[in-house]
mmCIF file with all atom_site columns, C-alpha atoms in Angstrom:
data_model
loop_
_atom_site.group_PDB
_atom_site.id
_atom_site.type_symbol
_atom_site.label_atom_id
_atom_site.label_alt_id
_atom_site.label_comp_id
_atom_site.label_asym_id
_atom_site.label_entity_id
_atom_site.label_seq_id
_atom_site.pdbx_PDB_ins_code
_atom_site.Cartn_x
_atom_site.Cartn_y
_atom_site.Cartn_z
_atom_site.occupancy
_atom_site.B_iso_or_equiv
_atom_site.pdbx_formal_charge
_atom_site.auth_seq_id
_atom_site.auth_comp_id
_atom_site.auth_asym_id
_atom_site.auth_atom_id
_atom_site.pdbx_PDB_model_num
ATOM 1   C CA . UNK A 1 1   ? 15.679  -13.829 8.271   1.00 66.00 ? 1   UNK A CA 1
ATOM 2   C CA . UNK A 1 2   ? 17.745  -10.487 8.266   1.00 85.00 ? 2   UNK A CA 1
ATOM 3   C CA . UNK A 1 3   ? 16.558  -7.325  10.226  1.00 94.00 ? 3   UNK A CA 1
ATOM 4   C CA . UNK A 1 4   ? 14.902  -4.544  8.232   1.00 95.00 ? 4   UNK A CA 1
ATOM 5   C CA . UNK A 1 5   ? 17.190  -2.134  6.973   1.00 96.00 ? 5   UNK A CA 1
ATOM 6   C CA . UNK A 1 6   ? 16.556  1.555   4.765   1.00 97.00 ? 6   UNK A CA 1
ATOM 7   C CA . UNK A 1 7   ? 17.008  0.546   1.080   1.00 96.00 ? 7   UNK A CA 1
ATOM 8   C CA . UNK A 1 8   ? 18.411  2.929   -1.745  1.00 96.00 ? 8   UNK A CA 1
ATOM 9   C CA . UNK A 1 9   ? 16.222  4.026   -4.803  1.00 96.00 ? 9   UNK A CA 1
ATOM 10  C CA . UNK A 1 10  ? 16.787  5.496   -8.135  1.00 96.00 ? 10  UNK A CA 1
ATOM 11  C CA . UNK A 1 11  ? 12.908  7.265   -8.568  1.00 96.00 ? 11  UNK A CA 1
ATOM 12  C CA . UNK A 1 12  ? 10.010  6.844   -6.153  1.00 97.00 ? 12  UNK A CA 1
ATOM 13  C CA . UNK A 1 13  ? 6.570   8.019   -7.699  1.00 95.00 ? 13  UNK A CA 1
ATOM 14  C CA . UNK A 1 14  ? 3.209   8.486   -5.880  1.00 96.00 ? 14  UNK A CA 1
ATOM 15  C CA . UNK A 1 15  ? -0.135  8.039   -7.362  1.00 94.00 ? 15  UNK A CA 1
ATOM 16  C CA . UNK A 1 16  ? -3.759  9.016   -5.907  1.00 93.00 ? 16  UNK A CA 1
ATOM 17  C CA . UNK A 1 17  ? -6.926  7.461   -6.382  1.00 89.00 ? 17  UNK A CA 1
ATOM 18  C CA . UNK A 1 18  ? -9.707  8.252   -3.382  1.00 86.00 ? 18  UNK A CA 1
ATOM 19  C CA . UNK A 1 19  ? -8.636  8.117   -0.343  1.00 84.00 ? 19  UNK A CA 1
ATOM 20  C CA . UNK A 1 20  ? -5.479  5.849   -1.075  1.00 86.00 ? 20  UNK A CA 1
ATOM 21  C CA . UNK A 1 21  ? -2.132  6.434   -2.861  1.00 91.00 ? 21  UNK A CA 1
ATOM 22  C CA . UNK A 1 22  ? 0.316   4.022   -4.607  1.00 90.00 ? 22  UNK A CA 1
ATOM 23  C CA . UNK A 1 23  ? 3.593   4.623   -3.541  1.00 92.00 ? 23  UNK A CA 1
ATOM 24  C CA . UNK A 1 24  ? 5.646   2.942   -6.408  1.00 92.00 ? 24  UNK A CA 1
ATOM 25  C CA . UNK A 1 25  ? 9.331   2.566   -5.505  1.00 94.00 ? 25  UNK A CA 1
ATOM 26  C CA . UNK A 1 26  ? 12.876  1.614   -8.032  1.00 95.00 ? 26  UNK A CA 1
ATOM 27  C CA . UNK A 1 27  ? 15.644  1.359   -7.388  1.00 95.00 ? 27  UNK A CA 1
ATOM 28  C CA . UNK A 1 28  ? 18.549  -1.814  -7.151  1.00 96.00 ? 28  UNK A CA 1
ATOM 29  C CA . UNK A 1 29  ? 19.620  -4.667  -4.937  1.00 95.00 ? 29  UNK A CA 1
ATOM 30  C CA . UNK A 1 30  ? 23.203  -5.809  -4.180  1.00 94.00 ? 30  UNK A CA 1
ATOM 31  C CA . UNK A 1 31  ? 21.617  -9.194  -5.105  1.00 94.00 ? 31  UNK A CA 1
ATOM 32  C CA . UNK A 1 32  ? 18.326  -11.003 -6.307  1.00 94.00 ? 32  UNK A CA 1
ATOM 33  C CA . UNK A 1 33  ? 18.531  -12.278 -2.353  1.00 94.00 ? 33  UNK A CA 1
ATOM 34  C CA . UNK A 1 34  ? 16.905  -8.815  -0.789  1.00 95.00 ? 34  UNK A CA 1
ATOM 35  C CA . UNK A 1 35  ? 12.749  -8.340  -0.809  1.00 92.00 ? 35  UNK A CA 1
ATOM 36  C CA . UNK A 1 36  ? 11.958  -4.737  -0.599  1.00 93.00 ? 36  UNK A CA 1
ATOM 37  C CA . UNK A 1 37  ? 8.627   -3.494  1.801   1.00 91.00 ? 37  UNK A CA 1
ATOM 38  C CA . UNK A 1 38  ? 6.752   0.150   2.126   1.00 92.00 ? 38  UNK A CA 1
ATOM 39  C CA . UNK A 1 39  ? 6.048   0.607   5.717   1.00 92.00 ? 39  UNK A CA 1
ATOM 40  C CA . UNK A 1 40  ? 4.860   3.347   8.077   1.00 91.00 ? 40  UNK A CA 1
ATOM 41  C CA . UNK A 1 41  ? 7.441   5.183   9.991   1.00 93.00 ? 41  UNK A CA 1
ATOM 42  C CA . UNK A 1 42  ? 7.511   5.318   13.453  1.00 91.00 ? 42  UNK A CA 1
ATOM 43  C CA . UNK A 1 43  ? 7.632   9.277   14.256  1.00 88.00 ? 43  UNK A CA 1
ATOM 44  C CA . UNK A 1 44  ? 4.143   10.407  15.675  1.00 87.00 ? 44  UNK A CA 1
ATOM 45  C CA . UNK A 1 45  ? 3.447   13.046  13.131  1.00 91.00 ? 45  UNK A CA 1
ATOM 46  C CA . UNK A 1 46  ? 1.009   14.024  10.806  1.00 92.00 ? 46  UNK A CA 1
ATOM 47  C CA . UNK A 1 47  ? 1.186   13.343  7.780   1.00 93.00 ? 47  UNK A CA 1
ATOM 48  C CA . UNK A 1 48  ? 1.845   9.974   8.132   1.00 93.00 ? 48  UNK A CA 1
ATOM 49  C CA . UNK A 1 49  ? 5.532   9.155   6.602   1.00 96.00 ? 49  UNK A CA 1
ATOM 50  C CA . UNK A 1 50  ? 6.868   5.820   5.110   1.00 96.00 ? 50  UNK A CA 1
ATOM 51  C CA . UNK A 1 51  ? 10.178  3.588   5.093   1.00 97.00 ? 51  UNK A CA 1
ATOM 52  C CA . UNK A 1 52  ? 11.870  2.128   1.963   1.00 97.00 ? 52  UNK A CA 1
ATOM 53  C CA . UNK A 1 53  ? 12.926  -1.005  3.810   1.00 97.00 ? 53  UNK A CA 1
ATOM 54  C CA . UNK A 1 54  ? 14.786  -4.269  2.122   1.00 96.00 ? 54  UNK A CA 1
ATOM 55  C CA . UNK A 1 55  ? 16.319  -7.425  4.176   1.00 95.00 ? 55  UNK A CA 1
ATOM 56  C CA . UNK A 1 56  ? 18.061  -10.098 2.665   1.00 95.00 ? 56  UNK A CA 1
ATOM 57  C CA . UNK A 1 57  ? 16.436  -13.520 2.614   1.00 93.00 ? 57  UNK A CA 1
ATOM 58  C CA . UNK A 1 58  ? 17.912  -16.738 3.718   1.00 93.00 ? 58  UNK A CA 1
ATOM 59  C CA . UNK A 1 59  ? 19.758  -18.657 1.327   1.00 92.00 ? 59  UNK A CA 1
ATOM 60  C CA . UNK A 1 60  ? 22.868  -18.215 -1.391  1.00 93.00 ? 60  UNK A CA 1
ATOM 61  C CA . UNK A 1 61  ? 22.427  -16.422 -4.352  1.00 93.00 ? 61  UNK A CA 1
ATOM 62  C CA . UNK A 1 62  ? 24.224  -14.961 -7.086  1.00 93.00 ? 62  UNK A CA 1
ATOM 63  C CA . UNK A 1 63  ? 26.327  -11.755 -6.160  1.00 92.00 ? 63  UNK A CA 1
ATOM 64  C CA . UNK A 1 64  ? 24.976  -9.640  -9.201  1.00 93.00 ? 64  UNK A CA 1
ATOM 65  C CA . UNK A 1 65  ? 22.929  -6.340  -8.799  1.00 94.00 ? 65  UNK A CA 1
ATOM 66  C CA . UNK A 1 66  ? 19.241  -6.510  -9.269  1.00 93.00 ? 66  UNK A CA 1
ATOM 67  C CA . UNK A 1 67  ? 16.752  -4.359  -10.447 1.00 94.00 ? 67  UNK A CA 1
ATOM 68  C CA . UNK A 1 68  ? 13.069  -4.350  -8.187  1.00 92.00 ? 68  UNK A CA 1
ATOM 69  C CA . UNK A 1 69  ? 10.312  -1.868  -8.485  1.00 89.00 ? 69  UNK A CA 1
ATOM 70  C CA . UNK A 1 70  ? 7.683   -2.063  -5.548  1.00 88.00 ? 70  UNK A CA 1
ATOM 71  C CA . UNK A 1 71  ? 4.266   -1.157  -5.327  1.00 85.00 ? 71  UNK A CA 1
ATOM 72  C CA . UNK A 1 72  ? 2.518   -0.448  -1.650  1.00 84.00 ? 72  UNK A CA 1
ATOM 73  C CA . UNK A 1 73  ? -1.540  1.025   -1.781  1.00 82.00 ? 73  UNK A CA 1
ATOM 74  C CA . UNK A 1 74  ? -1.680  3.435   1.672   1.00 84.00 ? 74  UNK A CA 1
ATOM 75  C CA . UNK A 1 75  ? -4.726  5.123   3.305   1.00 83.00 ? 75  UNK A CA 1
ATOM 76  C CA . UNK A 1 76  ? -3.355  9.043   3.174   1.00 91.00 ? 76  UNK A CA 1
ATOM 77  C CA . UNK A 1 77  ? -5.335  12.192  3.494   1.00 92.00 ? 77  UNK A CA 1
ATOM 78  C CA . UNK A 1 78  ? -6.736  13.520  0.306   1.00 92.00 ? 78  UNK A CA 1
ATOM 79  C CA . UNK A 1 79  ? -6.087  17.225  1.566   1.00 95.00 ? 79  UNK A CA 1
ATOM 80  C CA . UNK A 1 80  ? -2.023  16.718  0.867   1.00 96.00 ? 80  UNK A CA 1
ATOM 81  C CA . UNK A 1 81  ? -0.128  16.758  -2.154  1.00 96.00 ? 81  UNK A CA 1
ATOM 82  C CA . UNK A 1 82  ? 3.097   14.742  -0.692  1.00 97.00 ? 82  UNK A CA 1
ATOM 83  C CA . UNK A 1 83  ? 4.242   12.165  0.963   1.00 97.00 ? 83  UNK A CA 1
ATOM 84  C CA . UNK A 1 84  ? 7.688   11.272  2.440   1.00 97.00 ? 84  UNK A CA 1
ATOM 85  C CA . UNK A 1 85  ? 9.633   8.373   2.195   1.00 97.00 ? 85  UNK A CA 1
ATOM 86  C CA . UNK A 1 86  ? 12.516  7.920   4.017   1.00 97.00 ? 86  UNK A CA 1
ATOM 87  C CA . UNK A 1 87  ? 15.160  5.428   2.628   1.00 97.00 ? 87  UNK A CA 1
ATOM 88  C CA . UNK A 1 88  ? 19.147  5.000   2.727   1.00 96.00 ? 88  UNK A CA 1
ATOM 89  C CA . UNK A 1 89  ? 20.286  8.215   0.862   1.00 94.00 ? 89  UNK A CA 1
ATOM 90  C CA . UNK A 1 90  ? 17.858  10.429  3.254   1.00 96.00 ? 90  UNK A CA 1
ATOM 91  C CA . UNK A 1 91  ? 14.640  11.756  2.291   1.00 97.00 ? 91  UNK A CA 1
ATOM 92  C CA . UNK A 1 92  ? 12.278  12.284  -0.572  1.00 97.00 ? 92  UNK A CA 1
ATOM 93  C CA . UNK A 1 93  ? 8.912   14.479  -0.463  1.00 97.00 ? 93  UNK A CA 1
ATOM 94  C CA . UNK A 1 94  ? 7.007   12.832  -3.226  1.00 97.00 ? 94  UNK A CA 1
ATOM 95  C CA . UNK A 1 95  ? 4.484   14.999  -5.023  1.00 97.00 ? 95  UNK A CA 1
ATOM 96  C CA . UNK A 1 96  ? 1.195   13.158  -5.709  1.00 97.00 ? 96  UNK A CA 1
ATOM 97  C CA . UNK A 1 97  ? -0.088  12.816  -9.234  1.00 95.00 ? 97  UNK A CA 1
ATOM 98  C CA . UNK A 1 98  ? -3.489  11.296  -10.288 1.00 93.00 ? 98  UNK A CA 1
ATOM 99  C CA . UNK A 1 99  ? -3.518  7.737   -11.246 1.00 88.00 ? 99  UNK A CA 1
ATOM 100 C CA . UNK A 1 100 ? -3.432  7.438   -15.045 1.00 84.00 ? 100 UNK A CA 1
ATOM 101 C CA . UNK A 1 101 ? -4.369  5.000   -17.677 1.00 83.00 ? 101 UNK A CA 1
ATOM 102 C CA . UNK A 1 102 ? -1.922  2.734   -16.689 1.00 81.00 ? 102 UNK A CA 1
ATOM 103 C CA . UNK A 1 103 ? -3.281  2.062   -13.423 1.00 83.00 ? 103 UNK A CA 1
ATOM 104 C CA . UNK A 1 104 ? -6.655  1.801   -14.601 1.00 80.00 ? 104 UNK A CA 1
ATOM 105 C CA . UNK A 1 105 ? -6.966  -1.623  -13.012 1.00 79.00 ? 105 UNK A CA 1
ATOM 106 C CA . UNK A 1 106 ? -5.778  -0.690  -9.945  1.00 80.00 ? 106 UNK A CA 1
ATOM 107 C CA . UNK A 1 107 ? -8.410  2.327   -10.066 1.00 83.00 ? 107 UNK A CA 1
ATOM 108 C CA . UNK A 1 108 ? -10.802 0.489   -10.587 1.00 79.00 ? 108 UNK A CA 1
ATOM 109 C CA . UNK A 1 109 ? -10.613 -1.546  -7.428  1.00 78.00 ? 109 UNK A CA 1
ATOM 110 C CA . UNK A 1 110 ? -10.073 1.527   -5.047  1.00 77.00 ? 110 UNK A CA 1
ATOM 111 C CA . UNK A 1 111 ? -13.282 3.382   -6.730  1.00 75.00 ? 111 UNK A CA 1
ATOM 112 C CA . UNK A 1 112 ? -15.258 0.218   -7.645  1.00 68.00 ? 112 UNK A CA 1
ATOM 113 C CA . UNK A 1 113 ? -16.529 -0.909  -10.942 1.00 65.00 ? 113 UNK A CA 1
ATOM 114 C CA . UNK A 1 114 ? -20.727 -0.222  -11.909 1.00 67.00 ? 114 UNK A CA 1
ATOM 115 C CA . UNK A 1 115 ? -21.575 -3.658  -11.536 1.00 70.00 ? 115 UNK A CA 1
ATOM 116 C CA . UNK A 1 116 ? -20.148 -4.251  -7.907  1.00 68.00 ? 116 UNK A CA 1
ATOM 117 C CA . UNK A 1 117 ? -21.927 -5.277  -5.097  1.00 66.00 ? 117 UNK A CA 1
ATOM 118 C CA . UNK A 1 118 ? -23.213 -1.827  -3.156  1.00 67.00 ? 118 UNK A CA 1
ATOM 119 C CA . UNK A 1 119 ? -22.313 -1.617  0.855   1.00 69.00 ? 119 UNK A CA 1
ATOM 120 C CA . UNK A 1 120 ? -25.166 -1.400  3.174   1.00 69.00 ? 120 UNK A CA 1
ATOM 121 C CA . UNK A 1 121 ? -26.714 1.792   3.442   1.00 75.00 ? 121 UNK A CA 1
ATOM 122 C CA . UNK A 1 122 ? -24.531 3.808   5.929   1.00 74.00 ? 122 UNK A CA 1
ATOM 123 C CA . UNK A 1 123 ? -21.798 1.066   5.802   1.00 82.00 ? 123 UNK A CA 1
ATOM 124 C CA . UNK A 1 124 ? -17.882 2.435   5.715   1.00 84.00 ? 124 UNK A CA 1
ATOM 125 C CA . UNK A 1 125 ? -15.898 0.771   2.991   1.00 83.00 ? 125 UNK A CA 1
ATOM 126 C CA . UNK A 1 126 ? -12.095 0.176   2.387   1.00 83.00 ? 126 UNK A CA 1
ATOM 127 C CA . UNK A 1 127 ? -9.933  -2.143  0.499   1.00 84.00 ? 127 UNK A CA 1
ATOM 128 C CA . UNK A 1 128 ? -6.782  -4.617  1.596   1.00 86.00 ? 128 UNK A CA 1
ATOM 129 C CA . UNK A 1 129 ? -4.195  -5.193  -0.808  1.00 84.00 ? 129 UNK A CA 1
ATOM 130 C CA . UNK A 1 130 ? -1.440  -8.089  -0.669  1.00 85.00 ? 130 UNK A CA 1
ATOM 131 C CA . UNK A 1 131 ? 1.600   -8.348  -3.141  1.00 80.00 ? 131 UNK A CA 1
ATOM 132 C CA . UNK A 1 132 ? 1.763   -12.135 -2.180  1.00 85.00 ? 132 UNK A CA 1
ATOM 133 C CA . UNK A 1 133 ? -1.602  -12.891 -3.112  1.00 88.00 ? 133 UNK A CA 1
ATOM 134 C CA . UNK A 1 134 ? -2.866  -13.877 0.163   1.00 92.00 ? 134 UNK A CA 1
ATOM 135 C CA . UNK A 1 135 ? -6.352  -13.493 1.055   1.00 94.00 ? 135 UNK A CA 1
ATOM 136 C CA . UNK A 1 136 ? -5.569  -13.081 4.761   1.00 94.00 ? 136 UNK A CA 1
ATOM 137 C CA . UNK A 1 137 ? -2.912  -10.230 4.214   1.00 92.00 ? 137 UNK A CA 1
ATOM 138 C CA . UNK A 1 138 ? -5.738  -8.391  1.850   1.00 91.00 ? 138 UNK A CA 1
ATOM 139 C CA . UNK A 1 139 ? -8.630  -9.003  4.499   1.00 93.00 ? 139 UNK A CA 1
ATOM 140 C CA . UNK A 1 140 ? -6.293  -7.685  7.552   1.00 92.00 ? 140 UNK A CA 1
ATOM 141 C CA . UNK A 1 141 ? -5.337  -4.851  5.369   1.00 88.00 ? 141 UNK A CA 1
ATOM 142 C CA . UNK A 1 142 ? -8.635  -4.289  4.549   1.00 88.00 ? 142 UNK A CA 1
ATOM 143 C CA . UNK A 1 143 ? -9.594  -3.970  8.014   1.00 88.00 ? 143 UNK A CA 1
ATOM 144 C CA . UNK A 1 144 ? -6.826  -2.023  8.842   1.00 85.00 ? 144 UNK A CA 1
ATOM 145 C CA . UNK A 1 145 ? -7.562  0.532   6.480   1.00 82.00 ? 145 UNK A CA 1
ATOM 146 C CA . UNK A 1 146 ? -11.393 0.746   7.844   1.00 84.00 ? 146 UNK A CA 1
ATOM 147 C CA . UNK A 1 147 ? -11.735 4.184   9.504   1.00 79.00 ? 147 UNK A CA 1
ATOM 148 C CA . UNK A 1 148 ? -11.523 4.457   13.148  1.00 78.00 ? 148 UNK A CA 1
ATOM 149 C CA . UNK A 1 149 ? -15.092 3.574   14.591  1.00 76.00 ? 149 UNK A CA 1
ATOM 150 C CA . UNK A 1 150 ? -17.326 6.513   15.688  1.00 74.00 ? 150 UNK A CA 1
ATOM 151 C CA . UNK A 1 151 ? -19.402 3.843   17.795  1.00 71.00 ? 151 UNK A CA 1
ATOM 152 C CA . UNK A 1 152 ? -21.112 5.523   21.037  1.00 73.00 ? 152 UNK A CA 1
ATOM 153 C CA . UNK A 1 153 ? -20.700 3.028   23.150  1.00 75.00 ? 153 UNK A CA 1
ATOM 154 C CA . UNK A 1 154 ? -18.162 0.449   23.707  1.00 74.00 ? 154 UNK A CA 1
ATOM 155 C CA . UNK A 1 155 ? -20.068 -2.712  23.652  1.00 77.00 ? 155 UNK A CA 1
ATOM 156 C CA . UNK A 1 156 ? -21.283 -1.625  20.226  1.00 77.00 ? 156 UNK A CA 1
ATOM 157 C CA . UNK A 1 157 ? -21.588 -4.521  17.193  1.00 82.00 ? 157 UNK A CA 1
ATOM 158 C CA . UNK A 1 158 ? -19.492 -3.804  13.914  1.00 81.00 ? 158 UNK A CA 1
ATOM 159 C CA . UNK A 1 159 ? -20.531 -6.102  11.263  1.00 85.00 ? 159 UNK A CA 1
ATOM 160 C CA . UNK A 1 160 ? -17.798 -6.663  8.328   1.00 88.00 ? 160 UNK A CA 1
ATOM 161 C CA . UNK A 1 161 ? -18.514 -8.048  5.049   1.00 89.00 ? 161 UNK A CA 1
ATOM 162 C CA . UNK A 1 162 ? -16.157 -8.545  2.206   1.00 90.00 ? 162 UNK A CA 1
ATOM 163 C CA . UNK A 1 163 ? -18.190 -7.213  -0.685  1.00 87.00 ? 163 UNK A CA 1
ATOM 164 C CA . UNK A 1 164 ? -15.368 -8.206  -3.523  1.00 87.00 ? 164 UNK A CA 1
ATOM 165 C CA . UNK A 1 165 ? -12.512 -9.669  -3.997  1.00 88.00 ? 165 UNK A CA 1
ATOM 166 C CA . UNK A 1 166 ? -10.222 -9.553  -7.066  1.00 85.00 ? 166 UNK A CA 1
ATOM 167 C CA . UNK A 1 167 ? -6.892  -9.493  -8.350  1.00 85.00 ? 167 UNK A CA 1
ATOM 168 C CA . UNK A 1 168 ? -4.421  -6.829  -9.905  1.00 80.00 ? 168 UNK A CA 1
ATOM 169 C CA . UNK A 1 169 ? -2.284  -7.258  -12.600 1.00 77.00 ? 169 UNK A CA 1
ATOM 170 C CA . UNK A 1 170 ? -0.528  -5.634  -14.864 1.00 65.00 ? 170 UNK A CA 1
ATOM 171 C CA . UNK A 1 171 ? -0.015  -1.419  -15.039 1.00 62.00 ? 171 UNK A CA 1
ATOM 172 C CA . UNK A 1 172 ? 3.150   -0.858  -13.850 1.00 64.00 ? 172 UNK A CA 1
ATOM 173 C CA . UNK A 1 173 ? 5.648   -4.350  -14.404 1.00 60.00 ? 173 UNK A CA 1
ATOM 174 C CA . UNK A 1 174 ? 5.953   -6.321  -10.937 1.00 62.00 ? 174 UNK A CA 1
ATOM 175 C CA . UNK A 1 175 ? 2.841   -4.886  -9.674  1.00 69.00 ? 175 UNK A CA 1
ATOM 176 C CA . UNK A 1 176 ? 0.514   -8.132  -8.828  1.00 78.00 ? 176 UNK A CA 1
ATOM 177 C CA . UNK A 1 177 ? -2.002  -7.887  -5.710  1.00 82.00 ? 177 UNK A CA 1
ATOM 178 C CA . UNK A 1 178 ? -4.810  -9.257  -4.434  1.00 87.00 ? 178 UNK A CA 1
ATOM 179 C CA . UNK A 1 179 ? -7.691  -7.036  -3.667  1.00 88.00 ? 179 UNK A CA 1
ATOM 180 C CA . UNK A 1 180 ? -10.255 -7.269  -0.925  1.00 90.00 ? 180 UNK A CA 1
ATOM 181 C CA . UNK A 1 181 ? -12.612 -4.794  -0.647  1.00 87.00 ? 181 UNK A CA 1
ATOM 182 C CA . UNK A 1 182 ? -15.047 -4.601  2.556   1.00 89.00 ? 182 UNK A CA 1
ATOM 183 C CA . UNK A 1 183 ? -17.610 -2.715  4.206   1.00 87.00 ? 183 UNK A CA 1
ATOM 184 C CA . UNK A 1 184 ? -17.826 -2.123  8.242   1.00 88.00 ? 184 UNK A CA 1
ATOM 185 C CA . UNK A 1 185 ? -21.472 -1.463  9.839   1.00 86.00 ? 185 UNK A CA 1
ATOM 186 C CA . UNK A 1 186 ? -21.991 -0.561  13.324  1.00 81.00 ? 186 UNK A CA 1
ATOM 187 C CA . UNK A 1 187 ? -24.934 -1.177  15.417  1.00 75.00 ? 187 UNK A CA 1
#
């Protein structure tokens, strides 16, 4: 495979629901033979900032432009309004709007439907998401997106559980993931 590179976009939107926010990205690729990815940036700062990222996969493929839209889920802080992404043409500070209607799926994973299963009493909770459908991806994501452990001690036990698991489809076209939503108690 091809290093990472900074990709070009036409519109990059950002949604918020909770304590996460869907950056949704569009734009096009020289060729159907690129996969786009929303990661973190490496500067130190706070907020957190992201990378619009493509590399070209192996194999030969027709030389005709494609167009992608990507979906990434991030933990952000729900005190700001915008997030940066940085991508080939420089910079954009996204505003933040709520998550509509069409997202309602995706919603309702991050906030949890009625008839869920409930956390343990005092237990933290986050969800994973992974665009290839893997339940590993999800589950490390999920973890990942845990809060950072206020445990007194360092030989202290953390029990995880995954509490639900799901999939999301539908909303905005190309966005597929599976869900997996867990909950982190310390003792």
């Amino acid at each position: 495979m091809s290093r990472w590179e900074l990709a070009s976009r036409t519109r990059i939107r950002a949604f918020r629901e909770g304590p996460f926010v869907l950056i949704v990205a569009e734009g096009e690729l020289p060729t159907p033979g690129f996969e786009v990815d929303i990661t973190k940036s490496l500067l130190r700062i706070f907020p957190q900032q992201f990378n619009l990222q493509r590399r070209a996969k192996p194999g030969i493929f027709p030389q005709h432009v494609t167009p992608y839209r990507y979906a990434e889920a991030v933990r952000y802080p729900e005190d700001q309004h915008q997030i940066t992404v940085h991508h080939v043409d420089g910079t954009d500070h996204v505003d933040i709007e709520p998550a509509g209607k069409e997202l309602a799926g995706y919603t309702e994973a991050v906030r949890g439907s009625t008839d869920r299963p409930a956390p343990p009493e005092g237990a933290e909770e986050a969800i994973g998401l992974s665009r290839t459908l893997s339940f590993d991806e999800a589950f490390a994501n999920a973890l990942a997106n845990l809060p950072p452990s206020d445990a007194t001690h360092a030989d202290a036990l953390a029990r995880v559980q995954v509490l639900e698991t799901g999939g999301l489809f539908g909303g905005f076209a190309g966005f597929h993931h599976l869900f997996v939503r867990v909950s982190r108690t310390i003792t």
